[in-house]
mmCIF file of C-alpha atoms in Angstrom:
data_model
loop_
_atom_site.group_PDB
_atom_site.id
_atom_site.type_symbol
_atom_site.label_atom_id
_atom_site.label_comp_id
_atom_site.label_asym_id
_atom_site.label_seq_id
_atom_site.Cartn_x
_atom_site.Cartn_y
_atom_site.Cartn_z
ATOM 1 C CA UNK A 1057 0.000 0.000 0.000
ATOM 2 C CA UNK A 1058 0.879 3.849 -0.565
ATOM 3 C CA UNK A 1059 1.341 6.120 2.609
ATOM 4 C CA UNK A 1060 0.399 9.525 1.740
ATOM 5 C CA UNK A 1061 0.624 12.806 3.519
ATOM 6 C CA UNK A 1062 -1.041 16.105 3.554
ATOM 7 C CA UNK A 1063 -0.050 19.684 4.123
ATOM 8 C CA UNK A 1064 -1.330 21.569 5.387
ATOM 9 C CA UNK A 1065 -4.088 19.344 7.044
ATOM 10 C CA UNK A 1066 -6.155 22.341 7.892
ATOM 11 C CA UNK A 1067 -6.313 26.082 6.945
ATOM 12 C CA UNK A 1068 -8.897 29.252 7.034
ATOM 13 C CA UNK A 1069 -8.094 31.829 5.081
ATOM 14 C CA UNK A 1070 -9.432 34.904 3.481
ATOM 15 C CA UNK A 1071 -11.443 35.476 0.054
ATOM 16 C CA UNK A 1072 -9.106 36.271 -2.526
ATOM 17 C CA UNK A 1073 -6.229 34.808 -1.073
ATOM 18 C CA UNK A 1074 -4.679 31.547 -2.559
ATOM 19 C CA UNK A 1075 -3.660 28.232 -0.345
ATOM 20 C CA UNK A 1076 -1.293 25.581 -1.897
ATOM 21 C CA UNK A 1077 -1.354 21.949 -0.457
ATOM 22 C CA UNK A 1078 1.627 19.672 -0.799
ATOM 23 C CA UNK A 1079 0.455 15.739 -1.156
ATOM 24 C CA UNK A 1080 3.948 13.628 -0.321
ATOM 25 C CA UNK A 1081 3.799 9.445 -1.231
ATOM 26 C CA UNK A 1082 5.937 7.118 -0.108
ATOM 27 C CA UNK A 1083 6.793 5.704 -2.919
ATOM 28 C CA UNK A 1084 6.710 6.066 -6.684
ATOM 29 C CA UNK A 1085 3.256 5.792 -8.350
ATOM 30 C CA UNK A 1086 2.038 6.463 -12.115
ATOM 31 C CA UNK A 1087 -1.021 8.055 -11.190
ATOM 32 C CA UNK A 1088 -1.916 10.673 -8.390
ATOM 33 C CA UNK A 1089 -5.219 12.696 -8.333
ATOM 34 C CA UNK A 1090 -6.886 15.607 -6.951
ATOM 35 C CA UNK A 1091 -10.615 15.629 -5.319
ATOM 36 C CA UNK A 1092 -12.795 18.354 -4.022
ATOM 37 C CA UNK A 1093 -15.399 17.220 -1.394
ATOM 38 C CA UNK A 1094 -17.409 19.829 -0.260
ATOM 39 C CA UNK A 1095 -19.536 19.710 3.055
ATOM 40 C CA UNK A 1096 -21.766 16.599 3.536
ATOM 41 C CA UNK A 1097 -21.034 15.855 -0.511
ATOM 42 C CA UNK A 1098 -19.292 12.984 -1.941
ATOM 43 C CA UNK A 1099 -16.050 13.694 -3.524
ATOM 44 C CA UNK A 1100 -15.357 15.105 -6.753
ATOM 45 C CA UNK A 1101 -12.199 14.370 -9.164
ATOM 46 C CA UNK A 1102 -10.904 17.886 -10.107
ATOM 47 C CA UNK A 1103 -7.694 16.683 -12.066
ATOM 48 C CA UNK A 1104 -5.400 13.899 -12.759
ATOM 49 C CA UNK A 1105 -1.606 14.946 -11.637
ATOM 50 C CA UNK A 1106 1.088 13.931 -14.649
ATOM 51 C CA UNK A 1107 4.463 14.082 -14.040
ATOM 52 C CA UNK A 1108 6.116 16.370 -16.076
ATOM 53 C CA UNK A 1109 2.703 17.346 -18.406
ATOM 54 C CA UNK A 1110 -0.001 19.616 -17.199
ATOM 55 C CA UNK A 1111 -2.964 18.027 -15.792
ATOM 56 C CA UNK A 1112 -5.611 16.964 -17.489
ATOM 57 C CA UNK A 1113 -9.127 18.697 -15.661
ATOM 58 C CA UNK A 1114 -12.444 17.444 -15.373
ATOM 59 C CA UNK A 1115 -15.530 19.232 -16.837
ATOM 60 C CA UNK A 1116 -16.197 22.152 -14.033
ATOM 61 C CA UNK A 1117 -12.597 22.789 -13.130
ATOM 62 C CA UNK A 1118 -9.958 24.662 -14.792
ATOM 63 C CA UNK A 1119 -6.588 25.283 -14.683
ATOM 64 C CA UNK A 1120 -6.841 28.914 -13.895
ATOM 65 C CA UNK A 1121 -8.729 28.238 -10.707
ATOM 66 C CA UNK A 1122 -6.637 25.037 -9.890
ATOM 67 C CA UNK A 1123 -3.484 24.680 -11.164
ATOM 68 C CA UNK A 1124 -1.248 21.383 -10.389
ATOM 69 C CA UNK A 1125 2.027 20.894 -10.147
ATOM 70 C CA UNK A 1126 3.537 17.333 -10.288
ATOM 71 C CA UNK A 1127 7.410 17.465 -10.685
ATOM 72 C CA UNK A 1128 8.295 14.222 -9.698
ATOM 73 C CA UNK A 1129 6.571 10.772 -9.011
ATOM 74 C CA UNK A 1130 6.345 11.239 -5.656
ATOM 75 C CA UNK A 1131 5.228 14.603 -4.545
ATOM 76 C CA UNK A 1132 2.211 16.968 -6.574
ATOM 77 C CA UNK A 1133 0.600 20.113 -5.416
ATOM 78 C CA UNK A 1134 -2.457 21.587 -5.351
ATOM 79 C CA UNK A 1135 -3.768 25.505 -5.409
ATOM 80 C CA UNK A 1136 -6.835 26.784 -4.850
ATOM 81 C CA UNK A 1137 -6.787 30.607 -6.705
ATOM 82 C CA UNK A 1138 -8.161 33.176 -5.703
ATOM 83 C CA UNK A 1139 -10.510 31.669 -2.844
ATOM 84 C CA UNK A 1140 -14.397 32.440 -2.325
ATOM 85 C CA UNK A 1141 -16.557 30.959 0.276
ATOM 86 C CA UNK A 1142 -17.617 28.475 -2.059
ATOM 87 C CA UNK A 1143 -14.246 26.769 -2.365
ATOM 88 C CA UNK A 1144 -14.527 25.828 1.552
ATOM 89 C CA UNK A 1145 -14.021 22.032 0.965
ATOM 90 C CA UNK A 1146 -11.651 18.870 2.207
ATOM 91 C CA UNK A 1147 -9.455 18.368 -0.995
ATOM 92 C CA UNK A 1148 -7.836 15.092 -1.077
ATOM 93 C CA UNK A 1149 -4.758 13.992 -3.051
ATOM 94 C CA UNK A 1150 -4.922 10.054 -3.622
ATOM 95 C CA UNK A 1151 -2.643 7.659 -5.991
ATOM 96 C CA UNK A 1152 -3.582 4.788 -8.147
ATOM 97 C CA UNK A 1153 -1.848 1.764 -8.548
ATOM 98 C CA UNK A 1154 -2.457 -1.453 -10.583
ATOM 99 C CA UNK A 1155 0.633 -3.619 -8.435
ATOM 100 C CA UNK A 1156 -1.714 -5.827 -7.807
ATOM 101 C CA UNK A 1157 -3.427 -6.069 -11.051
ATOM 102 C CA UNK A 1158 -6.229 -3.987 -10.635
ATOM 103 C CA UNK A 1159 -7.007 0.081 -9.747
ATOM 104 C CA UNK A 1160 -6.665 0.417 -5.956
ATOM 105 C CA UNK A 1161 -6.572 4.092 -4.784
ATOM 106 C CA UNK A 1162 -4.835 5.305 -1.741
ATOM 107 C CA UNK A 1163 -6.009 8.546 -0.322
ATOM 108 C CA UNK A 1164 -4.552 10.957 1.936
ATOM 109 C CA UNK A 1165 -6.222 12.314 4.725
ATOM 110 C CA UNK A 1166 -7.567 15.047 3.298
ATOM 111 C CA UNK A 1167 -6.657 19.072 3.656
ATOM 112 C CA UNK A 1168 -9.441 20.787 5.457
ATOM 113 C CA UNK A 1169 -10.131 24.390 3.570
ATOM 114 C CA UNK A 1170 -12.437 27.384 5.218
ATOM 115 C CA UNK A 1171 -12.686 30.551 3.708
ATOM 116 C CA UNK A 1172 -14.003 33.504 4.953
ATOM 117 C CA UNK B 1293 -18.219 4.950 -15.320
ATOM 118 C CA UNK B 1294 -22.103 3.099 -15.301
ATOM 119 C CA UNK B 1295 -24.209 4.963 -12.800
ATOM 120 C CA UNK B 1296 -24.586 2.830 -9.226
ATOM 121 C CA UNK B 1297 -27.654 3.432 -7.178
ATOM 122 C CA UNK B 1298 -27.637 3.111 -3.246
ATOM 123 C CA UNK B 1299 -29.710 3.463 -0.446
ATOM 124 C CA UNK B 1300 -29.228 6.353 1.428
ATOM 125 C CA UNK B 1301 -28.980 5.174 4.562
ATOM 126 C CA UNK B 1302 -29.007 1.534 6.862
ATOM 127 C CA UNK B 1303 -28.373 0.929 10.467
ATOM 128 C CA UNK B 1304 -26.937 -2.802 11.300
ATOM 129 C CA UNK B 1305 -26.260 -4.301 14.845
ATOM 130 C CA UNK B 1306 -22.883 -4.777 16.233
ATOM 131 C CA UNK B 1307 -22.105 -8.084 15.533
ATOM 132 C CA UNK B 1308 -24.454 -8.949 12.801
ATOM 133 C CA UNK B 1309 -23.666 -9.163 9.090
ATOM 134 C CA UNK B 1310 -23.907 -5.970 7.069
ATOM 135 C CA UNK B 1311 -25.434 -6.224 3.653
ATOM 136 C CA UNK B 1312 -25.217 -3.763 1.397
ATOM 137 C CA UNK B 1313 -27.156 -3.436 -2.044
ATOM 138 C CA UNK B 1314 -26.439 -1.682 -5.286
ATOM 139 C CA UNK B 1315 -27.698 -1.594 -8.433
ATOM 140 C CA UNK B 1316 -25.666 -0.811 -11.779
ATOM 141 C CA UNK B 1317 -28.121 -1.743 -14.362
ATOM 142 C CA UNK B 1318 -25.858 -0.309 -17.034
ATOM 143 C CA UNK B 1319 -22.547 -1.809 -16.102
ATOM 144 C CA UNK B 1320 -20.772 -2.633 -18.860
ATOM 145 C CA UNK B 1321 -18.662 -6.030 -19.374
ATOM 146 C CA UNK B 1322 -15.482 -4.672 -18.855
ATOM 147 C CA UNK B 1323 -16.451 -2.709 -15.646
ATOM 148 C CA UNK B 1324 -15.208 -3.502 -12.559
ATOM 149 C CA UNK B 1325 -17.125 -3.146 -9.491
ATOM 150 C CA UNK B 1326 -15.625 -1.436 -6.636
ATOM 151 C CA UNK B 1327 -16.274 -0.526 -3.037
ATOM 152 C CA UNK B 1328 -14.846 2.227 -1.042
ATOM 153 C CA UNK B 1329 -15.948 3.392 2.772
ATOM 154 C CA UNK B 1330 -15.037 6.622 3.686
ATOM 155 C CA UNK B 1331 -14.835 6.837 7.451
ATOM 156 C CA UNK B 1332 -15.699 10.441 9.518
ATOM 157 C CA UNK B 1333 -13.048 13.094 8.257
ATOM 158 C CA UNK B 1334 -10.497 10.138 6.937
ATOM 159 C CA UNK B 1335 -9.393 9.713 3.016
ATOM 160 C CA UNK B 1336 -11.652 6.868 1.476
ATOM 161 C CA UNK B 1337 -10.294 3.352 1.977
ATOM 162 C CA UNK B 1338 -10.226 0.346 -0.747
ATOM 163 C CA UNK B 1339 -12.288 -2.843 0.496
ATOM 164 C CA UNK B 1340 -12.880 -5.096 -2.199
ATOM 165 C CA UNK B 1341 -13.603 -5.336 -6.342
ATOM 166 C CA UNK B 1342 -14.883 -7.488 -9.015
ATOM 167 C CA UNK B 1343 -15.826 -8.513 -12.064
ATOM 168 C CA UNK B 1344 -18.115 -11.526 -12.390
ATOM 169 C CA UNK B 1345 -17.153 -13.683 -9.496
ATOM 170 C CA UNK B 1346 -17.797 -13.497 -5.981
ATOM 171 C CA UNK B 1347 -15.060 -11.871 -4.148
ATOM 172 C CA UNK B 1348 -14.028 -12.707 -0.495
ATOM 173 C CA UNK B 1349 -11.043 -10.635 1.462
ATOM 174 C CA UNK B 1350 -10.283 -10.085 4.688
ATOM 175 C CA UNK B 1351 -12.662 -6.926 5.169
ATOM 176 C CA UNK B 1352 -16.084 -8.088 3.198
ATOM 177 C CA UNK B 1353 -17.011 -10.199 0.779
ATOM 178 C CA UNK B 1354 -18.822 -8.822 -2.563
ATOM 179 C CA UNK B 1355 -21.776 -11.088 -4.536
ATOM 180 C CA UNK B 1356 -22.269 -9.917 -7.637
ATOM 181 C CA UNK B 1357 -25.626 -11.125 -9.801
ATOM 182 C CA UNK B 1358 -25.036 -13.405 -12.221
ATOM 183 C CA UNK B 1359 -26.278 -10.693 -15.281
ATOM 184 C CA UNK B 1360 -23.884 -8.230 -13.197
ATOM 185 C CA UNK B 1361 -26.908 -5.769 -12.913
ATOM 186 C CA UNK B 1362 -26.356 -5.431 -8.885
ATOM 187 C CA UNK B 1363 -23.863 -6.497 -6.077
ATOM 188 C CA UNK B 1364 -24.190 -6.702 -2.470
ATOM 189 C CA UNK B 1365 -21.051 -5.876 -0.414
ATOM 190 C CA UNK B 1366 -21.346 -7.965 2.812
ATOM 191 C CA UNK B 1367 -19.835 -7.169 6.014
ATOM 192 C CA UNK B 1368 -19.624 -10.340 7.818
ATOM 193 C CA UNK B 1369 -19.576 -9.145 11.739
ATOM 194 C CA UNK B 1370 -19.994 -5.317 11.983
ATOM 195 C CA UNK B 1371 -18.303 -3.302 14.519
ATOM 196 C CA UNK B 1372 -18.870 0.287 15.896
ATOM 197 C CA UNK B 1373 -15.332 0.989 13.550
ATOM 198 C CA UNK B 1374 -17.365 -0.310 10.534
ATOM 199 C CA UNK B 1375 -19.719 3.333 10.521
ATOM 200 C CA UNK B 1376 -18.561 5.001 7.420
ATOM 201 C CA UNK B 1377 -20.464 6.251 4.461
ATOM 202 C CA UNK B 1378 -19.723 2.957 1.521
ATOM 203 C CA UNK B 1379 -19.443 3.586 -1.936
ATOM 204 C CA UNK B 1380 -20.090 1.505 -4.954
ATOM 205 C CA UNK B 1381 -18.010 2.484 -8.066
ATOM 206 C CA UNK B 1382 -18.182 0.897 -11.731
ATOM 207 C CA UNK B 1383 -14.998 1.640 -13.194
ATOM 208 C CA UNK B 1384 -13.026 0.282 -16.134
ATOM 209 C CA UNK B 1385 -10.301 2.700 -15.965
ATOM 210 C CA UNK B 1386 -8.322 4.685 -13.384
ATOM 211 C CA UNK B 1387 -10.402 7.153 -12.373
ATOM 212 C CA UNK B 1388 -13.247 6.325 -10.131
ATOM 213 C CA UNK B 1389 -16.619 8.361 -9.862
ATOM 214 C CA UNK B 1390 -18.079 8.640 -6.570
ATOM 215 C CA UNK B 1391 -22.158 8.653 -5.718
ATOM 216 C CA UNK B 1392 -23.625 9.532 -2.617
ATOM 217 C CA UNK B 1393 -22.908 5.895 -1.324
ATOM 218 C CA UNK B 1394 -24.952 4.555 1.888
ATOM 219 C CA UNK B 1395 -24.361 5.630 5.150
ATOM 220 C CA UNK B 1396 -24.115 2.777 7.588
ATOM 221 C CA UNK B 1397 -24.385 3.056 10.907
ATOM 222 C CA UNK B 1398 -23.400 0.064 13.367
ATOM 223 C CA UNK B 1399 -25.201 0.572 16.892
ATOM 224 C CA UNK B 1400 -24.404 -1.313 19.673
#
């Protein structure tokens, strides 16, 4: 299994500001993701992370409003532009692997975002 | 990703076996079918998949209709640790759309 971390793991910040969350595995995967799930929702995939390729967005998020960084195999981020209260959310990074012949996602634990 | 449909909501005693429904009437044949659980302010964990057979693991076991129209992920002896909100996912590639799921609680 992948061990995944978040930073920061909570934040409240101010409309217009930006917030950029770090998502560290422990090892090297092919395939790490971004979702949005906002209160009492299910989650929502925002983007797929490639290494060294922008990301490719799902319908409803751009790259403007989200953009992803994902230098290495190991290690993408995440940054929520120019915040509104609407963007309060837990956005979790999580990694896919087929090692075991099939599509198991890990997920971290998830970066808890108010704005005010 | 075939649409899954879940109840809302199902409360199961500690100890009993949890049995969770859902329907995919539109799964196609190369779809998997996957289930998540997503406990209180954690990441969403893997439990099980499949594709036509029944699938046993040390979490749950997953029975899946012989036409592959529905699947019932069964949780042989619930716990109070087993509350979580489950999802069921049809997938046949990496990314994996998530409903509403069912949101299980185990009381004592």
């Amino acid at each position: 299994s992948a061990v995944i971390s978040q930073k920061p793991s909570r934040d409240i910040c101010q409309r217009g500001t930006s917030l950029t969350i770090q998502c560290q595995v422990d090892s090297q995967v092919t395939m790490m993701f971004w979702y949005r799930q906002q209160p009492g929702q299910s989650l929502t995939l925002i983007a797929t992370a490639n290494q060294g390729s922008e990301a490719t967005y799902e319908s409803g998020f751009v790259i403007d409003k989200f953009p992803i960084s994902r230098p290495n195999l190991t290690f993408s981020t995440l940054t929520v532009s120019n915040m509104s209260p609407e963007d309060s959310s837990i956005y979790l990074c999580s990694v896919g692997t087929y090692q075991r012949g099939y599509n198991e996602q890990f997920f971290g634990p998830g970066t808890r975002l108010t704005v005010l | 990703d075939a649409k899954t449909t879940q109840p809302p909501s199902m409360d199961c005693a500690e100890g009993r076996a949890a049995n969770l429904p859902c329907n995919h009437s539109t799964i196609s044949g190369n779809e998997y079918v996957y289930w998540y659980r997503q406990i209180h302010s954690q990441g969403p964990q893997y439990i099980i998949h499949g594709l036509k057979n029944n699938e046993t693991n040390e979490m749950a076991s997953l029975i899946i209709t012989e036409d592959r129209k529905s699947s019932t992920l069964i949780l042989p002896h619930a716990t109070l640790r087993d509350t979580a909100v489950y999802y069921c996912i049809a997938s046949n590639d990496y990314k994996l759309s998530f409903g509403a799921g069912t949101t299980v609680t185990v009381r004592a």
